[in-house]
mmCIF file of C-alpha atoms and ligand atoms in Angstrom:
data_model
loop_
_atom_site.group_PDB
_atom_site.id
_atom_site.type_symbol
_atom_site.label_atom_id
_atom_site.label_comp_id
_atom_site.label_asym_id
_atom_site.label_seq_id
_atom_site.Cartn_x
_atom_site.Cartn_y
_atom_site.Cartn_z
ATOM 1 C CA MET G 28 19.210 -14.983 13.793
ATOM 2 C CA SER G 29 18.013 -11.960 15.729
ATOM 3 C CA ILE G 30 14.379 -10.993 15.065
ATOM 4 C CA LYS G 31 13.573 -7.386 14.174
ATOM 5 C CA GLN G 32 10.293 -6.356 15.755
ATOM 6 C CA VAL G 33 8.425 -4.068 13.335
ATOM 7 C CA GLN G 34 6.123 -1.476 14.891
ATOM 8 C CA ILE G 35 2.730 -1.315 13.200
ATOM 9 C CA PHE G 36 1.329 2.216 13.366
ATOM 10 C CA ASP G 37 -2.283 2.093 12.252
ATOM 11 C CA THR G 38 -3.749 5.286 10.823
ATOM 12 C CA THR G 39 -7.119 3.925 9.642
ATOM 13 C CA LEU G 40 -8.911 6.330 11.973
ATOM 14 C CA ARG G 41 -6.909 9.369 10.826
ATOM 15 C CA ASP G 42 -5.503 9.102 7.264
ATOM 16 C CA GLY G 43 -8.104 6.405 6.427
ATOM 17 C CA GLU G 44 -10.962 8.462 7.750
ATOM 18 C CA GLN G 45 -9.922 11.419 5.571
ATOM 19 C CA VAL G 46 -11.418 9.541 2.591
ATOM 20 C CA PRO G 47 -14.563 11.260 1.291
ATOM 21 C CA GLY G 48 -17.625 9.433 2.615
ATOM 22 C CA CYS G 49 -15.693 7.498 5.294
ATOM 23 C CA LYS G 50 -16.373 9.824 8.206
ATOM 24 C CA LEU G 51 -17.270 7.896 11.343
ATOM 25 C CA GLU G 52 -19.158 8.726 14.529
ATOM 26 C CA THR G 53 -17.259 8.275 17.802
ATOM 27 C CA ASP G 54 -18.967 5.002 18.780
ATOM 28 C CA LYS G 55 -17.881 3.395 15.498
ATOM 29 C CA LYS G 56 -14.332 4.692 15.897
ATOM 30 C CA LEU G 57 -14.246 3.145 19.369
ATOM 31 C CA LEU G 58 -15.274 -0.226 17.955
ATOM 32 C CA ILE G 59 -12.495 -0.070 15.359
ATOM 33 C CA ALA G 60 -9.904 1.128 17.887
ATOM 34 C CA GLU G 61 -10.757 -1.749 20.224
ATOM 35 C CA ARG G 62 -10.457 -4.231 17.360
ATOM 36 C CA LEU G 63 -7.100 -2.810 16.280
ATOM 37 C CA GLU G 64 -5.792 -3.081 19.835
ATOM 38 C CA HIS G 65 -7.035 -6.662 20.068
ATOM 39 C CA MET G 66 -5.448 -7.524 16.699
ATOM 40 C CA GLY G 67 -2.053 -6.337 17.982
ATOM 41 C CA VAL G 68 -1.165 -2.998 16.396
ATOM 42 C CA ASP G 69 1.471 -1.009 18.314
ATOM 43 C CA VAL G 70 0.151 2.511 17.728
ATOM 44 C CA ILE G 71 -3.346 3.759 16.912
ATOM 45 C CA GLU G 72 -3.408 7.169 15.276
ATOM 46 C CA ALA G 73 -6.844 8.192 16.511
ATOM 47 C CA GLY G 74 -7.374 11.495 14.681
ATOM 48 C CA PHE G 75 -6.498 15.146 14.163
ATOM 49 C CA PRO G 76 -8.076 16.851 17.195
ATOM 50 C CA ILE G 77 -7.829 20.481 16.019
ATOM 51 C CA SER G 78 -9.725 19.607 12.817
ATOM 52 C CA SER G 79 -13.214 19.463 14.398
ATOM 53 C CA PRO G 80 -14.920 19.128 17.813
ATOM 54 C CA GLY G 81 -16.149 15.675 16.710
ATOM 55 C CA ASP G 82 -12.620 14.478 15.991
ATOM 56 C CA PHE G 83 -11.366 15.966 19.268
ATOM 57 C CA HIS G 84 -14.086 14.060 21.144
ATOM 58 C CA ALA G 85 -13.308 10.807 19.318
ATOM 59 C CA VAL G 86 -9.570 11.040 20.115
ATOM 60 C CA SER G 87 -10.319 11.726 23.812
ATOM 61 C CA GLU G 88 -12.714 8.780 24.046
ATOM 62 C CA ILE G 89 -10.291 6.429 22.273
ATOM 63 C CA SER G 90 -7.526 7.629 24.621
ATOM 64 C CA LYS G 91 -9.666 6.743 27.640
ATOM 65 C CA LEU G 92 -10.618 3.327 26.254
ATOM 66 C CA ILE G 93 -7.334 1.950 24.907
ATOM 67 C CA LYS G 94 -4.995 0.644 27.587
ATOM 68 C CA ASN G 95 -2.450 -1.620 25.913
ATOM 69 C CA VAL G 96 -1.114 0.309 22.944
ATOM 70 C CA LYS G 97 -0.005 3.850 22.154
ATOM 71 C CA VAL G 98 -2.638 6.361 21.103
ATOM 72 C CA CYS G 99 -1.444 9.122 18.820
ATOM 73 C CA ALA G 100 -2.959 12.472 17.814
ATOM 74 C CA LEU G 101 -1.944 14.464 14.740
ATOM 75 C CA SER G 102 -1.107 18.161 14.664
ATOM 76 C CA ARG G 103 0.561 20.655 12.352
ATOM 77 C CA ALA G 104 3.662 22.511 13.603
ATOM 78 C CA VAL G 105 1.422 25.047 15.282
ATOM 79 C CA ASN G 106 1.111 25.485 19.061
ATOM 80 C CA GLY G 107 -2.708 25.608 18.978
ATOM 81 C CA ASP G 108 -2.813 22.264 17.136
ATOM 82 C CA ILE G 109 -0.356 20.735 19.594
ATOM 83 C CA ASP G 110 -2.439 21.994 22.536
ATOM 84 C CA ALA G 111 -5.555 20.362 21.063
ATOM 85 C CA ALA G 112 -3.667 17.136 20.319
ATOM 86 C CA TYR G 113 -2.406 17.033 23.909
ATOM 87 C CA ASP G 114 -5.802 17.836 25.458
ATOM 88 C CA ALA G 115 -7.372 14.978 23.494
ATOM 89 C CA VAL G 116 -4.646 12.372 23.965
ATOM 90 C CA LYS G 117 -3.659 13.156 27.556
ATOM 91 C CA HIS G 118 -6.062 10.506 28.911
ATOM 92 C CA ALA G 119 -4.160 7.748 27.137
ATOM 93 C CA LYS G 120 -1.949 5.363 29.074
ATOM 94 C CA TYR G 121 0.672 5.720 26.330
ATOM 95 C CA PRO G 122 0.063 9.091 24.596
ATOM 96 C CA ARG G 123 1.942 10.246 21.505
ATOM 97 C CA ILE G 124 1.791 13.590 19.684
ATOM 98 C CA HIS G 125 2.523 13.483 15.939
ATOM 99 C CA THR G 126 3.563 16.894 14.687
ATOM 100 C CA GLY G 127 5.326 18.118 11.585
ATOM 101 C CA ILE G 128 5.629 20.362 8.577
ATOM 102 C CA GLY G 129 6.041 20.206 4.788
ATOM 103 C CA THR G 130 9.696 20.048 3.743
ATOM 104 C CA SER G 131 9.678 19.842 -0.066
ATOM 105 C CA GLU G 132 10.418 22.871 -2.223
ATOM 106 C CA VAL G 133 6.840 22.971 -3.473
ATOM 107 C CA HIS G 134 5.419 22.899 0.077
ATOM 108 C CA ILE G 135 7.869 25.496 1.376
ATOM 109 C CA VAL G 136 7.415 27.929 -1.493
ATOM 110 C CA LYS G 137 3.857 27.363 -2.697
ATOM 111 C CA LYS G 138 2.089 26.258 0.493
ATOM 112 C CA PHE G 139 3.880 28.303 3.142
ATOM 113 C CA ASN G 140 5.407 31.101 1.041
ATOM 114 C CA SER G 141 8.389 30.532 3.304
ATOM 115 C CA ASN G 142 12.007 29.379 3.215
ATOM 116 C CA LYS G 143 14.172 26.530 4.469
ATOM 117 C CA GLU G 144 15.493 28.387 7.565
ATOM 118 C CA GLU G 145 11.947 29.043 8.719
ATOM 119 C CA VAL G 146 10.969 25.380 8.210
ATOM 120 C CA LEU G 147 13.993 24.235 10.247
ATOM 121 C CA ARG G 148 13.033 26.643 13.017
ATOM 122 C CA ARG G 149 9.387 25.570 13.032
ATOM 123 C CA ALA G 150 10.281 21.860 13.038
ATOM 124 C CA PHE G 151 12.499 22.372 16.087
ATOM 125 C CA SER G 152 10.053 24.516 18.024
ATOM 126 C CA ALA G 153 7.001 22.291 17.286
ATOM 127 C CA VAL G 154 8.783 19.201 18.599
ATOM 128 C CA LYS G 155 10.134 21.124 21.603
ATOM 129 C CA TYR G 156 6.636 22.389 22.423
ATOM 130 C CA ALA G 157 5.038 18.939 22.022
ATOM 131 C CA LYS G 158 7.835 17.496 24.146
ATOM 132 C CA SER G 159 6.934 19.884 26.978
ATOM 133 C CA LYS G 160 3.596 18.048 27.084
ATOM 134 C CA VAL G 161 4.357 14.359 26.392
ATOM 135 C CA GLU G 162 7.458 12.191 26.324
ATOM 136 C CA ASP G 163 6.627 10.434 23.056
ATOM 137 C CA VAL G 164 6.750 12.860 20.110
ATOM 138 C CA GLU G 165 6.749 11.746 16.495
ATOM 139 C CA PHE G 166 7.843 14.255 13.850
ATOM 140 C CA TYR G 167 6.707 14.066 10.204
ATOM 141 C CA ALA G 168 8.448 15.770 7.289
ATOM 142 C CA GLU G 169 5.471 16.078 4.973
ATOM 143 C CA ASP G 170 6.267 15.348 1.306
ATOM 144 C CA ALA G 171 9.631 13.865 2.326
ATOM 145 C CA GLY G 172 9.320 11.758 -0.825
ATOM 146 C CA ARG G 173 9.933 14.878 -2.934
ATOM 147 C CA THR G 174 12.337 16.564 -0.484
ATOM 148 C CA GLU G 175 16.025 16.582 -1.384
ATOM 149 C CA ASN G 176 17.833 14.231 0.965
ATOM 150 C CA SER G 177 20.386 16.753 2.266
ATOM 151 C CA PHE G 178 17.687 19.185 3.438
ATOM 152 C CA LEU G 179 15.566 16.348 4.822
ATOM 153 C CA ALA G 180 18.579 15.302 6.892
ATOM 154 C CA GLU G 181 18.870 18.840 8.308
ATOM 155 C CA VAL G 182 15.162 18.873 9.268
ATOM 156 C CA CYS G 183 15.487 15.462 10.905
ATOM 157 C CA GLU G 184 18.476 16.696 12.933
ATOM 158 C CA GLN G 185 16.429 19.614 14.269
ATOM 159 C CA ALA G 186 13.600 17.272 15.276
ATOM 160 C CA ILE G 187 16.050 14.973 17.073
ATOM 161 C CA LEU G 188 17.726 17.911 18.845
ATOM 162 C CA ALA G 189 14.294 19.030 20.061
ATOM 163 C CA GLY G 190 13.586 15.571 21.505
ATOM 164 C CA ALA G 191 11.616 13.612 18.869
ATOM 165 C CA THR G 192 11.332 9.887 19.587
ATOM 166 C CA VAL G 193 10.175 8.858 16.096
ATOM 167 C CA LEU G 194 10.870 10.395 12.673
ATOM 168 C CA ASN G 195 8.208 9.811 10.056
ATOM 169 C CA ILE G 196 9.364 10.067 6.420
ATOM 170 C CA PRO G 197 6.122 10.345 4.424
ATOM 171 C CA ASP G 198 5.948 9.820 0.702
ATOM 172 C CA THR G 199 2.870 12.034 0.871
ATOM 173 C CA THR G 200 2.163 12.055 -2.858
ATOM 174 C CA GLY G 201 3.151 8.446 -3.594
ATOM 175 C CA TYR G 202 5.935 9.733 -5.833
ATOM 176 C CA CYS G 203 8.927 7.536 -4.990
ATOM 177 C CA MET G 204 9.996 4.284 -6.588
ATOM 178 C CA PRO G 205 10.869 1.589 -4.008
ATOM 179 C CA SER G 206 14.609 1.848 -4.713
ATOM 180 C CA GLU G 207 14.440 5.632 -4.268
ATOM 181 C CA TYR G 208 12.431 5.474 -1.047
ATOM 182 C CA GLY G 209 14.714 2.767 0.372
ATOM 183 C CA ALA G 210 17.768 4.866 -0.553
ATOM 184 C CA LYS G 211 16.238 7.867 1.245
ATOM 185 C CA ILE G 212 15.894 5.895 4.489
ATOM 186 C CA LYS G 213 19.445 4.598 4.112
ATOM 187 C CA TYR G 214 20.744 8.121 3.459
ATOM 188 C CA LEU G 215 19.096 9.413 6.633
ATOM 189 C CA LEU G 216 20.513 6.572 8.701
ATOM 190 C CA GLU G 217 23.971 7.325 7.370
ATOM 191 C CA ASN G 218 23.871 11.127 7.462
ATOM 192 C CA VAL G 219 21.688 12.374 10.324
ATOM 193 C CA LYS G 220 23.415 13.024 13.650
ATOM 194 C CA GLY G 221 21.684 11.216 16.504
ATOM 195 C CA ILE G 222 19.480 9.119 14.181
ATOM 196 C CA HIS G 223 20.186 5.965 16.188
ATOM 197 C CA LYS G 224 18.445 7.495 19.213
ATOM 198 C CA VAL G 225 15.104 7.530 17.372
ATOM 199 C CA GLN G 226 12.904 5.184 15.359
ATOM 200 C CA LEU G 227 12.451 5.781 11.638
ATOM 201 C CA SER G 228 8.947 5.360 10.286
ATOM 202 C CA THR G 229 7.556 4.860 6.771
ATOM 203 C CA HIS G 230 4.310 6.520 5.698
ATOM 204 C CA CYS G 231 3.645 5.799 2.029
ATOM 205 C CA HIS G 232 0.786 6.734 -0.261
ATOM 206 C CA ASN G 233 -0.427 4.648 -3.154
ATOM 207 C CA ASP G 234 -0.732 7.067 -6.086
ATOM 208 C CA LEU G 235 1.401 4.793 -8.267
ATOM 209 C CA GLY G 236 0.326 1.570 -6.560
ATOM 210 C CA LEU G 237 3.662 1.368 -4.709
ATOM 211 C CA ALA G 238 2.689 2.188 -1.125
ATOM 212 C CA THR G 239 3.309 -1.293 0.257
ATOM 213 C CA ALA G 240 6.432 -1.887 -1.852
ATOM 214 C CA ASN G 241 7.859 1.431 -0.655
ATOM 215 C CA ALA G 242 7.150 0.641 2.994
ATOM 216 C CA ILE G 243 8.935 -2.695 2.642
ATOM 217 C CA ALA G 244 11.869 -0.987 0.881
ATOM 218 C CA GLY G 245 12.003 1.419 3.828
ATOM 219 C CA LEU G 246 12.078 -1.491 6.240
ATOM 220 C CA GLU G 247 14.814 -3.293 4.323
ATOM 221 C CA ASN G 248 16.899 -0.132 4.582
ATOM 222 C CA GLY G 249 16.505 0.299 8.324
ATOM 223 C CA ALA G 250 13.063 1.779 9.148
ATOM 224 C CA GLN G 251 11.524 0.234 12.263
ATOM 225 C CA GLN G 252 7.910 1.412 12.050
ATOM 226 C CA ILE G 253 5.366 1.161 9.214
ATOM 227 C CA GLU G 254 2.345 3.474 9.043
ATOM 228 C CA CYS G 255 -0.572 1.796 7.343
ATOM 229 C CA THR G 256 -4.344 1.397 7.210
ATOM 230 C CA MET G 257 -6.773 -1.506 7.038
ATOM 231 C CA ASN G 258 -7.724 -2.211 3.401
ATOM 232 C CA GLY G 259 -5.140 0.412 2.382
ATOM 233 C CA ILE G 260 -7.703 3.204 2.651
ATOM 234 C CA GLY G 261 -6.491 6.790 2.825
ATOM 235 C CA GLU G 262 -6.196 10.047 0.905
ATOM 236 C CA ARG G 263 -6.647 9.648 -2.879
ATOM 237 C CA ALA G 264 -5.370 6.156 -3.853
ATOM 238 C CA GLY G 265 -4.784 5.276 -0.200
ATOM 239 C CA ASN G 266 -1.942 4.249 2.085
ATOM 240 C CA THR G 267 0.224 1.204 2.691
ATOM 241 C CA SER G 268 -2.150 -1.627 3.482
ATOM 242 C CA LEU G 269 -1.745 -3.157 6.945
ATOM 243 C CA GLU G 270 -2.814 -6.652 5.915
ATOM 244 C CA GLU G 271 -0.329 -6.695 3.022
ATOM 245 C CA VAL G 272 2.583 -5.676 5.251
ATOM 246 C CA VAL G 273 1.708 -8.261 7.893
ATOM 247 C CA MET G 274 1.477 -11.118 5.412
ATOM 248 C CA ILE G 275 4.587 -10.040 3.461
ATOM 249 C CA LEU G 276 6.538 -10.179 6.709
ATOM 250 C CA LYS G 277 5.307 -13.744 7.255
ATOM 251 C CA GLN G 278 6.862 -14.933 3.988
ATOM 252 C CA PRO G 279 10.112 -16.929 4.240
ATOM 253 C CA GLN G 280 12.129 -14.115 2.598
ATOM 254 C CA TYR G 281 11.336 -11.925 5.630
ATOM 255 C CA GLU G 282 11.785 -14.458 8.417
ATOM 256 C CA GLN G 283 14.050 -12.024 10.292
ATOM 257 C CA TYR G 284 11.087 -9.645 10.807
ATOM 258 C CA ALA G 285 8.080 -9.996 13.103
ATOM 259 C CA THR G 286 4.987 -7.968 13.998
ATOM 260 C CA ARG G 287 2.673 -8.402 16.981
ATOM 261 C CA ILE G 288 -0.389 -8.740 14.721
ATOM 262 C CA ASN G 289 -2.614 -11.805 15.074
ATOM 263 C CA SER G 290 -3.054 -12.390 11.354
ATOM 264 C CA LYS G 291 -6.076 -14.644 11.909
ATOM 265 C CA LEU G 292 -8.044 -11.478 12.707
ATOM 266 C CA LEU G 293 -7.150 -9.673 9.462
ATOM 267 C CA VAL G 294 -10.182 -10.571 7.363
ATOM 268 C CA GLU G 295 -12.759 -9.905 10.077
ATOM 269 C CA THR G 296 -11.088 -6.576 10.927
ATOM 270 C CA SER G 297 -11.059 -5.646 7.244
ATOM 271 C CA GLN G 298 -14.789 -6.404 7.037
ATOM 272 C CA LEU G 299 -15.549 -4.404 10.167
ATOM 273 C CA VAL G 300 -13.740 -1.355 8.764
ATOM 274 C CA SER G 301 -15.384 -1.778 5.371
ATOM 275 C CA ASP G 302 -18.894 -2.152 6.864
ATOM 276 C CA LEU G 303 -18.601 0.744 9.326
ATOM 277 C CA MET G 304 -17.039 3.077 6.759
ATOM 278 C CA GLY G 305 -19.334 1.974 3.945
ATOM 279 C CA MET G 306 -16.245 1.454 1.812
ATOM 280 C CA PRO G 307 -16.397 -1.881 -0.084
ATOM 281 C CA VAL G 308 -13.199 -3.885 -0.500
ATOM 282 C CA GLN G 309 -12.378 -4.606 -4.148
ATOM 283 C CA PRO G 310 -12.791 -8.371 -4.805
ATOM 284 C CA ASN G 311 -9.202 -8.765 -6.020
ATOM 285 C CA LYS G 312 -7.685 -6.890 -3.048
ATOM 286 C CA ALA G 313 -4.635 -8.821 -1.807
ATOM 287 C CA ILE G 314 -5.194 -10.808 1.412
ATOM 288 C CA VAL G 315 -8.711 -9.577 2.275
ATOM 289 C CA GLY G 316 -10.575 -9.369 -1.068
ATOM 290 C CA SER G 317 -13.379 -11.901 -1.640
ATOM 291 C CA ASN G 318 -11.371 -13.432 -4.521
ATOM 292 C CA ALA G 319 -8.047 -13.570 -2.660
ATOM 293 C CA PHE G 320 -8.435 -17.344 -2.172
ATOM 294 C CA ALA G 321 -10.850 -18.132 -5.022
ATOM 295 C CA HIS G 322 -9.816 -20.233 -8.012
ATOM 296 C CA SER G 323 -11.865 -20.354 -11.184
ATOM 297 C CA SER G 324 -9.743 -21.537 -14.096
ATOM 298 C CA GLY G 325 -9.452 -25.240 -14.773
ATOM 299 C CA ILE G 326 -5.649 -25.415 -14.617
ATOM 300 C CA HIS G 327 -5.486 -23.629 -11.245
ATOM 301 C CA GLN G 328 -8.433 -25.549 -9.806
ATOM 302 C CA ASP G 329 -6.886 -28.878 -10.739
ATOM 303 C CA GLY G 330 -3.665 -27.816 -8.989
ATOM 304 C CA VAL G 331 -5.336 -26.496 -5.840
ATOM 305 C CA ILE G 332 -7.517 -29.599 -5.475
ATOM 306 C CA LYS G 333 -4.369 -31.745 -5.645
ATOM 307 C CA ALA G 334 -2.296 -29.488 -3.361
ATOM 308 C CA ARG G 335 -3.305 -25.997 -2.166
ATOM 309 C CA GLU G 336 0.272 -24.672 -2.341
ATOM 310 C CA THR G 337 0.376 -25.106 -6.136
ATOM 311 C CA TYR G 338 -1.428 -21.774 -6.544
ATOM 312 C CA GLU G 339 -1.498 -20.233 -3.038
ATOM 313 C CA ILE G 340 1.408 -18.790 -1.068
ATOM 314 C CA ILE G 341 -0.795 -18.019 1.941
ATOM 315 C CA ASP G 342 -2.896 -20.517 3.859
ATOM 316 C CA PRO G 343 -6.335 -18.842 3.999
ATOM 317 C CA ARG G 344 -6.711 -19.996 7.614
ATOM 318 C CA ASP G 345 -3.744 -17.763 8.536
ATOM 319 C CA VAL G 346 -5.859 -14.694 7.769
ATOM 320 C CA GLY G 347 -9.127 -16.034 9.167
ATOM 321 C CA VAL G 348 -10.674 -17.579 6.029
ATOM 322 C CA ASP G 349 -11.900 -21.195 6.489
ATOM 323 C CA GLU G 350 -10.771 -22.564 3.139
ATOM 324 C CA SER G 351 -9.878 -21.770 -0.463
ATOM 325 C CA GLN G 352 -12.812 -21.502 -2.838
ATOM 326 C CA ILE G 353 -13.228 -23.487 -6.033
ATOM 327 C CA VAL G 354 -15.562 -21.321 -8.116
ATOM 328 C CA LEU G 355 -17.367 -22.937 -11.034
ATOM 329 C CA THR G 356 -17.306 -20.943 -14.276
ATOM 330 C CA ALA G 357 -17.118 -21.748 -17.981
ATOM 331 C CA ARG G 358 -13.310 -21.835 -17.502
ATOM 332 C CA SER G 359 -13.529 -24.671 -14.942
ATOM 333 C CA GLY G 360 -12.358 -28.165 -15.737
ATOM 334 C CA ARG G 361 -13.602 -31.624 -14.854
ATOM 335 C CA ALA G 362 -11.617 -31.741 -11.602
ATOM 336 C CA ALA G 363 -13.441 -28.682 -10.245
ATOM 337 C CA LEU G 364 -16.825 -29.957 -11.385
ATOM 338 C CA ALA G 365 -16.260 -33.309 -9.658
ATOM 339 C CA TYR G 366 -14.991 -31.526 -6.544
ATOM 340 C CA ARG G 367 -17.975 -29.127 -6.225
ATOM 341 C CA ALA G 368 -20.423 -31.915 -7.066
ATOM 342 C CA LYS G 369 -18.949 -33.997 -4.240
ATOM 343 C CA VAL G 370 -19.307 -31.067 -1.790
ATOM 344 C CA ILE G 371 -23.061 -31.042 -2.463
ATOM 345 C CA GLY G 372 -23.337 -34.827 -2.215
ATOM 346 C CA PHE G 373 -22.898 -36.108 -5.797
ATOM 347 C CA HIS G 374 -20.032 -38.598 -6.076
ATOM 348 C CA LEU G 375 -19.574 -38.854 -9.838
ATOM 349 C CA THR G 376 -17.950 -41.746 -11.666
ATOM 350 C CA LYS G 377 -15.592 -40.923 -14.539
ATOM 351 C CA LEU G 378 -18.304 -41.801 -17.026
ATOM 352 C CA GLU G 379 -20.901 -39.621 -15.301
ATOM 353 C CA LEU G 380 -18.447 -36.755 -15.125
ATOM 354 C CA ASP G 381 -17.626 -37.003 -18.827
ATOM 355 C CA SER G 382 -21.267 -37.042 -19.798
ATOM 356 C CA VAL G 383 -22.356 -34.098 -17.627
ATOM 357 C CA TYR G 384 -19.298 -31.892 -18.323
ATOM 358 C CA LYS G 385 -20.370 -30.782 -21.821
ATOM 359 C CA TYR G 386 -23.820 -29.840 -20.566
ATOM 360 C CA PHE G 387 -22.235 -28.014 -17.614
ATOM 361 C CA LEU G 388 -20.083 -25.934 -20.007
ATOM 362 C CA LYS G 389 -23.131 -24.922 -22.046
ATOM 363 C CA VAL G 390 -24.962 -23.699 -18.938
ATOM 364 C CA ALA G 391 -21.801 -22.109 -17.478
ATOM 365 C CA ASP G 392 -21.291 -20.114 -20.692
ATOM 366 C CA SER G 393 -24.574 -18.341 -20.025
ATOM 367 C CA LEU G 394 -23.773 -17.615 -16.349
ATOM 368 C CA LYS G 395 -21.011 -15.610 -14.668
ATOM 369 C CA GLU G 396 -20.643 -18.262 -11.993
ATOM 370 C CA VAL G 397 -22.417 -21.574 -11.304
ATOM 371 C CA ASN G 398 -23.636 -21.692 -7.712
ATOM 372 C CA ASP G 399 -24.567 -24.799 -5.718
ATOM 373 C CA LYS G 400 -28.266 -24.518 -6.574
ATOM 374 C CA GLU G 401 -27.549 -24.240 -10.292
ATOM 375 C CA LEU G 402 -25.053 -27.085 -10.088
ATOM 376 C CA LYS G 403 -27.650 -29.303 -8.460
ATOM 377 C CA THR G 404 -30.095 -28.462 -11.268
ATOM 378 C CA ILE G 405 -27.458 -29.344 -13.886
ATOM 379 C CA LEU G 406 -26.672 -32.665 -12.225
ATOM 380 C CA THR G 407 -30.274 -33.742 -11.691
ATOM 381 C CA ALA G 408 -31.237 -32.664 -15.249
ATOM 382 C CA ASN G 409 -28.642 -35.223 -16.377
ATOM 383 C CA GLY G 410 -30.278 -37.988 -14.359
ATOM 384 C CA LEU G 411 -27.716 -37.931 -11.554
ATOM 385 C CA LYS G 412 -28.677 -38.410 -7.943
ATOM 386 C CA ALA G 413 -27.054 -37.248 -4.742
ATOM 387 C CA ASN G 414 -25.358 -40.190 -3.047
ATOM 388 C CA LEU G 415 -24.065 -38.853 0.249
ATOM 389 C CA LYS G 416 -21.350 -41.135 1.572
HETATM 390 O O1 KIV J 29 0.833 11.778 4.032
HETATM 391 C C1 KIV J 29 1.296 12.510 4.912
HETATM 392 O O2 KIV J 29 2.299 13.220 4.735
HETATM 393 C C2 KIV J 29 0.594 12.552 6.191
HETATM 394 C C3 KIV J 29 1.259 13.307 7.303
HETATM 395 C C4 KIV J 29 0.293 14.265 7.891
HETATM 396 C C5 KIV J 29 1.831 12.354 8.295
HETATM 397 O O3 KIV J 29 -0.433 11.919 6.339
HETATM 398 ZN ZN1 ZN J 30 -0.687 10.416 4.749
#
């Protein structure tokens, strides 16, 4: 079986940083960029240099610091933007300019008051201009998700003719269903002249909660790069989540795919991004949420205590979490109570367990969660003593 190496293009510092309240100073961006490089991403999209002097500065500093992976700067299909992107990213060992234009009817008519011929011309000339500055030029067809496939194919052909190395097919508004997005990638692979000379990239937004599913559908249909962010942060409902993609591709169904990411660094990287951006991670967030490996109902706890795989498809250690958590609540059963009691030094006999369980349920009903201190109080109030073995 030949392994398909999937390129992970991280845009936490560009699309992720566009989130209201997530703006970062350069020193914090440098910390995140270094961590992303260490974790094994292939491309770091560092920012949108024309957007502000602060962003320009951050992209230049990241470009000077990062030595092992590509550093990318965003621009619109405007020469001034491309100049700024180049000036900021030119220090990078592996610089990339990411330029593009809206291609859907609504973008062409309502945003640009333009027409398809003009968009084709601007796509070609933006890539050509960026190409005069760097070898590695990625083209994005903004709102590709709502662009009719035949016109999207024409735009892609222009970008390839002008020298693009990567074609990004963004579902900018999170509009597509996975089958539709996958079919779009397949259509481009089958209908665009020269498509096999370039890489196809997914860039999916999460407005309908489908950003990760769409990225995977893109991959299954021939895309080679996935654009994503840590914790799935990004405009509105966010982007494809990096940690979800990495762990999906580690499941047996996807054994023919590989990324360079060291998954053991996922949780600590997620926390770093969350702390620096002041953007908490929802507890039930897949892979990196605080409840991702926590079990609180009696049936699940009993299973996990007997064999972790009964209710977990991921070993928590694979993402940098020491162990699964057995959380005591009023829904917990005897197995969980005995297990947590043992952790704090109380080895209960069956009789002791039966007698304390009813009392435990009464107390648990009045609490959201029973912590170790409260558990100790419950056990000692029932005449039980710690008997560390
Ligand atoms: O969502 C989008 O279309 C984008 C492009 C600028 C790449 O973020
Ligand atoms: Zn985006």
